PDB file of C-alpha atoms in Angstrom:
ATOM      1  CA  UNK A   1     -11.728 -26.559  -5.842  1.00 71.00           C
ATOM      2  CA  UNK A   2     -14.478 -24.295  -5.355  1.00 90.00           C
ATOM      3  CA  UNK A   3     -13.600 -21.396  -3.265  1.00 97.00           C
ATOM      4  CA  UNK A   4     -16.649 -19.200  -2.962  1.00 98.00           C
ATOM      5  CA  UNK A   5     -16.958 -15.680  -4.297  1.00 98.00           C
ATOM      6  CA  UNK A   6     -18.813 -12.757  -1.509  1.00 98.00           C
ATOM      7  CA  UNK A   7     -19.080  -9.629  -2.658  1.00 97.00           C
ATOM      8  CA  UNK A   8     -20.780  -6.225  -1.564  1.00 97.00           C
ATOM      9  CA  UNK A   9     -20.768  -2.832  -3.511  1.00 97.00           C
ATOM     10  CA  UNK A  10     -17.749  -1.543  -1.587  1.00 98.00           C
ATOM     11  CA  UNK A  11     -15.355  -5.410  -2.054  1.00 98.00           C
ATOM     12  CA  UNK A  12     -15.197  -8.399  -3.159  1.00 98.00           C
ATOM     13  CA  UNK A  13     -14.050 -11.329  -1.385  1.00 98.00           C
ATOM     14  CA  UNK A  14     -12.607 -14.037  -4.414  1.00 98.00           C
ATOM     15  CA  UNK A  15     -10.011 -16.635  -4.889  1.00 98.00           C
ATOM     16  CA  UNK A  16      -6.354 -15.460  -5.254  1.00 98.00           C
ATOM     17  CA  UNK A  17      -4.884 -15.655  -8.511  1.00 97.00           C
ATOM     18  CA  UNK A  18      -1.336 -15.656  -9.848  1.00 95.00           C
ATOM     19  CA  UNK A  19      -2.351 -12.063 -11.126  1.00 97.00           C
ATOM     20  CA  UNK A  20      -2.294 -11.160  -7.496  1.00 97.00           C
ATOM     21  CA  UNK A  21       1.332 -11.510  -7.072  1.00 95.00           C
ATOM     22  CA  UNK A  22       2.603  -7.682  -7.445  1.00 94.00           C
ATOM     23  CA  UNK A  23      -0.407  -6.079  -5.492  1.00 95.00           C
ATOM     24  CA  UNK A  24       0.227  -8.601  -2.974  1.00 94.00           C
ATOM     25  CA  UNK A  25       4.174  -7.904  -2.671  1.00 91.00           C
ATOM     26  CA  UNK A  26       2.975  -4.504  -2.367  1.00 90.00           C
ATOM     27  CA  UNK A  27       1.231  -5.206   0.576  1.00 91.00           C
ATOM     28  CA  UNK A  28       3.684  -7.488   2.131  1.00 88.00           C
ATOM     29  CA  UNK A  29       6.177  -4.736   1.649  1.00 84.00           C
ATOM     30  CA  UNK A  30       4.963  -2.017   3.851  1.00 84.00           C
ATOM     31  CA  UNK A  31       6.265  -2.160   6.758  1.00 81.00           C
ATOM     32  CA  UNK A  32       3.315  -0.988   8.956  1.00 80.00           C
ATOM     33  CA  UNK A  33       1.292  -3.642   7.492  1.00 76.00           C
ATOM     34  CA  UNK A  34       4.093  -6.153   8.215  1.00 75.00           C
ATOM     35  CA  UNK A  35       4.740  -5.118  11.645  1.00 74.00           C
ATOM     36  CA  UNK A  36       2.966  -7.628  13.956  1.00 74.00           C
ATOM     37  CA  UNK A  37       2.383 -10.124  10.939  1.00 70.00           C
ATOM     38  CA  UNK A  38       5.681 -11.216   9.867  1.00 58.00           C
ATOM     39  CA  UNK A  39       7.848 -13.601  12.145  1.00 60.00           C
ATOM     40  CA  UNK A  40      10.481 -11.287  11.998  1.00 59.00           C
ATOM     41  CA  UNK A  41       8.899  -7.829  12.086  1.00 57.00           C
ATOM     42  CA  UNK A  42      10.635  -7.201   8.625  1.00 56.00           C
ATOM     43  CA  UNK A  43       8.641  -6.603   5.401  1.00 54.00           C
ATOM     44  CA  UNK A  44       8.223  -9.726   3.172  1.00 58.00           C
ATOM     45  CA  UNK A  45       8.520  -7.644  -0.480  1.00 57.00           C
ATOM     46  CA  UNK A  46       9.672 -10.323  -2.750  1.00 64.00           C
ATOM     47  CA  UNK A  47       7.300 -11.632  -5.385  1.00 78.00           C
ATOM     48  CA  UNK A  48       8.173 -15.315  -4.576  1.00 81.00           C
ATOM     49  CA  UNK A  49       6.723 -14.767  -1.120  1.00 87.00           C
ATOM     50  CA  UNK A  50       3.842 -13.713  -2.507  1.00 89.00           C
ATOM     51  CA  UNK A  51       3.465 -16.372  -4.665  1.00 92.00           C
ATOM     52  CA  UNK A  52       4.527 -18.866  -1.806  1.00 92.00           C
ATOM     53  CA  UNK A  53       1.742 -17.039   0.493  1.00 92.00           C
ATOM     54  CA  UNK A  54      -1.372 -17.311  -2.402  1.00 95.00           C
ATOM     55  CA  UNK A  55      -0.159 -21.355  -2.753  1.00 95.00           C
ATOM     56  CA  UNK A  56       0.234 -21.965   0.943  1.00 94.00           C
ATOM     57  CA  UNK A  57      -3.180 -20.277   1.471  1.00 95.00           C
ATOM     58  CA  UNK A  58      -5.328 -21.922  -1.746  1.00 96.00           C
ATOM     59  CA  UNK A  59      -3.912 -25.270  -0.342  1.00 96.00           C
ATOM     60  CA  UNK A  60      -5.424 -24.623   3.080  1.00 96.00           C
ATOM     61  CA  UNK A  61      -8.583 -23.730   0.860  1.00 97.00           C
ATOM     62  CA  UNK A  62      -8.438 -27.643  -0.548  1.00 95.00           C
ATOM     63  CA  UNK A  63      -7.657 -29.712   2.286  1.00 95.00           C
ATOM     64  CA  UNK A  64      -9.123 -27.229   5.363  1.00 96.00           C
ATOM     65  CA  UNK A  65     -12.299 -26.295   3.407  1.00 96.00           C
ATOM     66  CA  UNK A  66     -11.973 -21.896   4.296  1.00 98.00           C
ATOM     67  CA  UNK A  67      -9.156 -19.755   3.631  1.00 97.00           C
ATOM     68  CA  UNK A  68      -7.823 -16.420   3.133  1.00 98.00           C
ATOM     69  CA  UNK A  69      -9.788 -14.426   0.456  1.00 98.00           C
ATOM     70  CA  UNK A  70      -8.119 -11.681  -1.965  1.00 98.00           C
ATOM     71  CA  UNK A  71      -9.992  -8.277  -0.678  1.00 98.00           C
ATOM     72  CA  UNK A  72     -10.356  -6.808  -4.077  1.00 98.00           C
ATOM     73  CA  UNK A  73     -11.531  -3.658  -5.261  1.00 98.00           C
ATOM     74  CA  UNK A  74     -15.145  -4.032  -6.403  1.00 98.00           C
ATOM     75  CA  UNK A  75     -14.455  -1.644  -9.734  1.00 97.00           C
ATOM     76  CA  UNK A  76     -10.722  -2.207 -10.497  1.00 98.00           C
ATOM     77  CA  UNK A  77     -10.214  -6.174  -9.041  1.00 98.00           C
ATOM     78  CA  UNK A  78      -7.074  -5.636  -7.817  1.00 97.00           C
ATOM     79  CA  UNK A  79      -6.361  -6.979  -4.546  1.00 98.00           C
ATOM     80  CA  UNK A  80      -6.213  -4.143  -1.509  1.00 98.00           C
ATOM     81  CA  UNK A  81      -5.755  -6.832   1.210  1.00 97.00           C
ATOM     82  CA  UNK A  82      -7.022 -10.303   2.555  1.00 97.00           C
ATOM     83  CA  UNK A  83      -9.377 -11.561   4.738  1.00 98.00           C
ATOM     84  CA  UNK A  84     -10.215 -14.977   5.907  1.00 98.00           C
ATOM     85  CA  UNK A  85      -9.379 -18.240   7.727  1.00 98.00           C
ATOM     86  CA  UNK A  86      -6.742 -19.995   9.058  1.00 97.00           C
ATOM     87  CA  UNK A  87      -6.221 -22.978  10.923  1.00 96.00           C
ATOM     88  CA  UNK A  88      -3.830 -25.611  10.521  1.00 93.00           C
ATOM     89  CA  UNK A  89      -3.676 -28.908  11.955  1.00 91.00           C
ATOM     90  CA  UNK A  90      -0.300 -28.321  14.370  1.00 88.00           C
ATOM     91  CA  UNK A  91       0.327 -25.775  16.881  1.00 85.00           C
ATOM     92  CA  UNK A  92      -2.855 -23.212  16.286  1.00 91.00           C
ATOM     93  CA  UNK A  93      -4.981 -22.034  18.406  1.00 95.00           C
ATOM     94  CA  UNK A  94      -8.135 -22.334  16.628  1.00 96.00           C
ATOM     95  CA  UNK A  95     -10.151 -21.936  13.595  1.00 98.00           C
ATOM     96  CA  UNK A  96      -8.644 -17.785  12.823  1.00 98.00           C
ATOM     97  CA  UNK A  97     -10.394 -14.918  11.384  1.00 98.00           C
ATOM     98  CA  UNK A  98      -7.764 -12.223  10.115  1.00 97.00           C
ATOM     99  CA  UNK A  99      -8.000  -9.415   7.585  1.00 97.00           C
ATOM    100  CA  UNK A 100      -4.792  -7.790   6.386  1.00 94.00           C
ATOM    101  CA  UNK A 101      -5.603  -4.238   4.307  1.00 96.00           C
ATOM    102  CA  UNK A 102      -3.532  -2.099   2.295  1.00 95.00           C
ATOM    103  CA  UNK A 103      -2.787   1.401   3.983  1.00 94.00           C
ATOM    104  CA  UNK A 104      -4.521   3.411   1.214  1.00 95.00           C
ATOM    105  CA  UNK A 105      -7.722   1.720   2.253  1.00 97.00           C
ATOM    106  CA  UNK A 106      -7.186   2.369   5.723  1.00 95.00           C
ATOM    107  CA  UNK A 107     -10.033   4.256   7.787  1.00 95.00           C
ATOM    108  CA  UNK A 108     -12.807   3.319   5.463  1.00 96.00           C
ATOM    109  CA  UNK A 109     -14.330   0.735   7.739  1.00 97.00           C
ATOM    110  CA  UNK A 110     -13.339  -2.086   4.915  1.00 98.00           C
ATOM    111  CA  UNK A 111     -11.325  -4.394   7.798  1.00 98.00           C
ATOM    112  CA  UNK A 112     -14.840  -4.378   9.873  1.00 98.00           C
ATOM    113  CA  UNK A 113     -16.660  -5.148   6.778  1.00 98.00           C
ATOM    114  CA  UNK A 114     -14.653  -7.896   4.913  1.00 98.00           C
ATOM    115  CA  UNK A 115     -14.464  -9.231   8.119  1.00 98.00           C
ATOM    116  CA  UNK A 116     -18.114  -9.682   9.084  1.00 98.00           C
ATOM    117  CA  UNK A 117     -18.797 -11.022   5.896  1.00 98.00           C
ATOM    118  CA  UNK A 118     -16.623 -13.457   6.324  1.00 98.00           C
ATOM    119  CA  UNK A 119     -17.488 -14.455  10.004  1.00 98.00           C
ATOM    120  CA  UNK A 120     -21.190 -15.070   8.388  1.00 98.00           C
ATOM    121  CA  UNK A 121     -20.178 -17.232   5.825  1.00 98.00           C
ATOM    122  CA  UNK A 122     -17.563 -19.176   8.645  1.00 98.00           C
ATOM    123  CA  UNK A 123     -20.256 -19.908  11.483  1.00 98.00           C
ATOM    124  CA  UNK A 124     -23.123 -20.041   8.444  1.00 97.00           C
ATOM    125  CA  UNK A 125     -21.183 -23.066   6.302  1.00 97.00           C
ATOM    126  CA  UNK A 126     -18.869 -24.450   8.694  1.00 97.00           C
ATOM    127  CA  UNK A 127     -19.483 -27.049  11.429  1.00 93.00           C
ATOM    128  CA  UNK A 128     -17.096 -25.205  13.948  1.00 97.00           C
ATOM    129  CA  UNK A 129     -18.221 -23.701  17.432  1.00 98.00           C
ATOM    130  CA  UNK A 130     -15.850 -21.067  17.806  1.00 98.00           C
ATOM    131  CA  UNK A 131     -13.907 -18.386  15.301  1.00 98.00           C
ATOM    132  CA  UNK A 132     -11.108 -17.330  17.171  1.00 98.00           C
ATOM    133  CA  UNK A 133      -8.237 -14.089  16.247  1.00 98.00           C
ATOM    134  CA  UNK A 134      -4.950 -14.109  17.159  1.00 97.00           C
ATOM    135  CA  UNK A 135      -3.725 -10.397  17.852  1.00 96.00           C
ATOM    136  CA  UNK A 136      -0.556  -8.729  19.160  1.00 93.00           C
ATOM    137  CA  UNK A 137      -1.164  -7.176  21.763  1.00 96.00           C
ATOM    138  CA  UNK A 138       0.268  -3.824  20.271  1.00 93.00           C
ATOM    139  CA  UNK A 139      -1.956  -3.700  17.242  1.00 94.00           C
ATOM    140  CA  UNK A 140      -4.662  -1.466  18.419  1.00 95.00           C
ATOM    141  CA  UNK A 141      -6.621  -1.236  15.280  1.00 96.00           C
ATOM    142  CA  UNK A 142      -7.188  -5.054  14.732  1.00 96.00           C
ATOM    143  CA  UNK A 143      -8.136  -5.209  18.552  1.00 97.00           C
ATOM    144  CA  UNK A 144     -10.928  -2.339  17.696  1.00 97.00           C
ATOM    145  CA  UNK A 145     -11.524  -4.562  14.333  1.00 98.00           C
ATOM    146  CA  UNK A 146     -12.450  -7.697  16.519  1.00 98.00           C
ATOM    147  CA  UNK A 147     -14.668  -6.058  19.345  1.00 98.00           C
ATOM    148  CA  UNK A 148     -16.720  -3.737  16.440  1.00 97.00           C
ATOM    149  CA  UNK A 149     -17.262  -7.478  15.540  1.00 98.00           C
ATOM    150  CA  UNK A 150     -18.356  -8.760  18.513  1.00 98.00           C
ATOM    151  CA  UNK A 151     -15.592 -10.648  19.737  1.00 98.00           C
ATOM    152  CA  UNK A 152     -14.422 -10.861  23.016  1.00 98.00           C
ATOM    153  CA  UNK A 153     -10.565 -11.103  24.670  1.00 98.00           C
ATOM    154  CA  UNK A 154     -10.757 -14.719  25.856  1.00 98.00           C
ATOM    155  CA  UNK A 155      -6.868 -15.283  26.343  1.00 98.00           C
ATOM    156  CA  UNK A 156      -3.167 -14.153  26.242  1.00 97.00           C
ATOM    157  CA  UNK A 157      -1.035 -16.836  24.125  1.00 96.00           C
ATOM    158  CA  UNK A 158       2.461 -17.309  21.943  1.00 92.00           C
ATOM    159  CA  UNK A 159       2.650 -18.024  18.434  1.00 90.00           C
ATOM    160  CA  UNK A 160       5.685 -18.011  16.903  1.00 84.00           C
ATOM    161  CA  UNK A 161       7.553 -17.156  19.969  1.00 85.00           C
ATOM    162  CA  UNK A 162       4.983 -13.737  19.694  1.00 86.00           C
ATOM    163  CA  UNK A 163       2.797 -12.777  22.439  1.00 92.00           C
ATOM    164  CA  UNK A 164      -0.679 -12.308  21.482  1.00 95.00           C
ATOM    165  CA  UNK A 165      -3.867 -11.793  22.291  1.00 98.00           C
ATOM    166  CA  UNK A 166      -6.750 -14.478  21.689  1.00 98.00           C
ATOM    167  CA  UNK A 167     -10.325 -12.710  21.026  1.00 98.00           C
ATOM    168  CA  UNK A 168     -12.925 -14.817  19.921  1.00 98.00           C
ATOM    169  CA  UNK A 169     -16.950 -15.403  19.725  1.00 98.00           C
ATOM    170  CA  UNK A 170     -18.744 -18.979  19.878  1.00 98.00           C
ATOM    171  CA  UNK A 171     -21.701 -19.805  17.626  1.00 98.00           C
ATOM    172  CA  UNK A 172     -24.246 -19.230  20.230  1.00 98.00           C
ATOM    173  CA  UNK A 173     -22.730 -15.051  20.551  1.00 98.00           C
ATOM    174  CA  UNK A 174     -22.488 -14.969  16.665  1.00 98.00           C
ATOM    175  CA  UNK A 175     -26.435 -15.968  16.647  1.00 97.00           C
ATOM    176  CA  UNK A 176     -27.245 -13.815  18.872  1.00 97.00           C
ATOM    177  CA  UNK A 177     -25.904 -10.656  17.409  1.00 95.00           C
ATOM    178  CA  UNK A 178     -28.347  -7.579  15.713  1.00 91.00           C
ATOM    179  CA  UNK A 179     -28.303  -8.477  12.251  1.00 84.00           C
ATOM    180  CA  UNK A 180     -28.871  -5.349  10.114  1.00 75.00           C
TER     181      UNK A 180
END
């Protein structure tokens, strides 16, 4: 399986590895992260649901082709969050973006970042003609996330018995945006 590394000077964008289990327990365990991710609301601290979430998500790497990326710390490696795809084959709406950051890396612009790398490298090496993400509505910073990229709102929906809201950009608005 070859899961591509992308990195910048401020993060890297690399496979998960087993190593990744505490930082990512870490993450799962705060529960402002946690609050319009989990199905329940409720932190996910354990380490086997980290574990479960870094197999679940390098499967989706082997038989989807994209995945979630560990955001790691360019100096240290250590995972601060995760960026990356999502889309399986039953009750999805689309081929999703989503970037999940640990709080002490808040406000630095990394969510925006990680995020726009990875949108290049979806719509540059994918055949798809849409990246879609799925928001609730509540979560103001993602929403601000996802327009600084250039998507747009394109629909309310339900996952998961959740409301949320559907922003998105086609091919054609991903080619046309200022490239730096």
């Amino acid at each position: 399986m070859n899961i591509p590394t992308l990195s910048t000077t401020e993060f890297v964008l690399r496979a998960m590895r087993e190593d990744d289990v505490p930082d990512l327990a870490r993450l799962h365990s705060h529960p402002e992260v946690m609050r319009f991710l989990s199905a329940t609301g409720e932190p996910e601290p354990r380490p086997r649901q980290a574990w479960d979430y870094i197999s679940h998500h390098t499967g989706h790497w082997c038989l989807r082709g994209c995945g979630k990326w560990a955001l790691a710390d360019p100096k240290t490696d250590r995972l601060i969050g995760r960026v990356g795809f999502y889309n399986p084959p039953f009750e999805w709406p689309g081929l999703e973006l989503g970037w999940t950051l640990s709080p002490a890396v808040w406000g630095r612009g990394l969510a925006t970042k990680s995020a726009r790398v990875a949108l290049d490298w979806g719509f540059s090496t994918l055949n798809v003609d849409e990246i879609i993400s799925a928001i609730h509505p509540d979560n103001a910073p993602s929403r601000r996330v996802a327009e600084r990229l250039g998507e747009h709102l394109l629909r309310s929906d339900t996952i998961h018995g959740k409301p949320c809201l559907i922003y998105g950009m086609s091919r054609e608005q991903w080619k046309a945006l200022p490239r730096p």
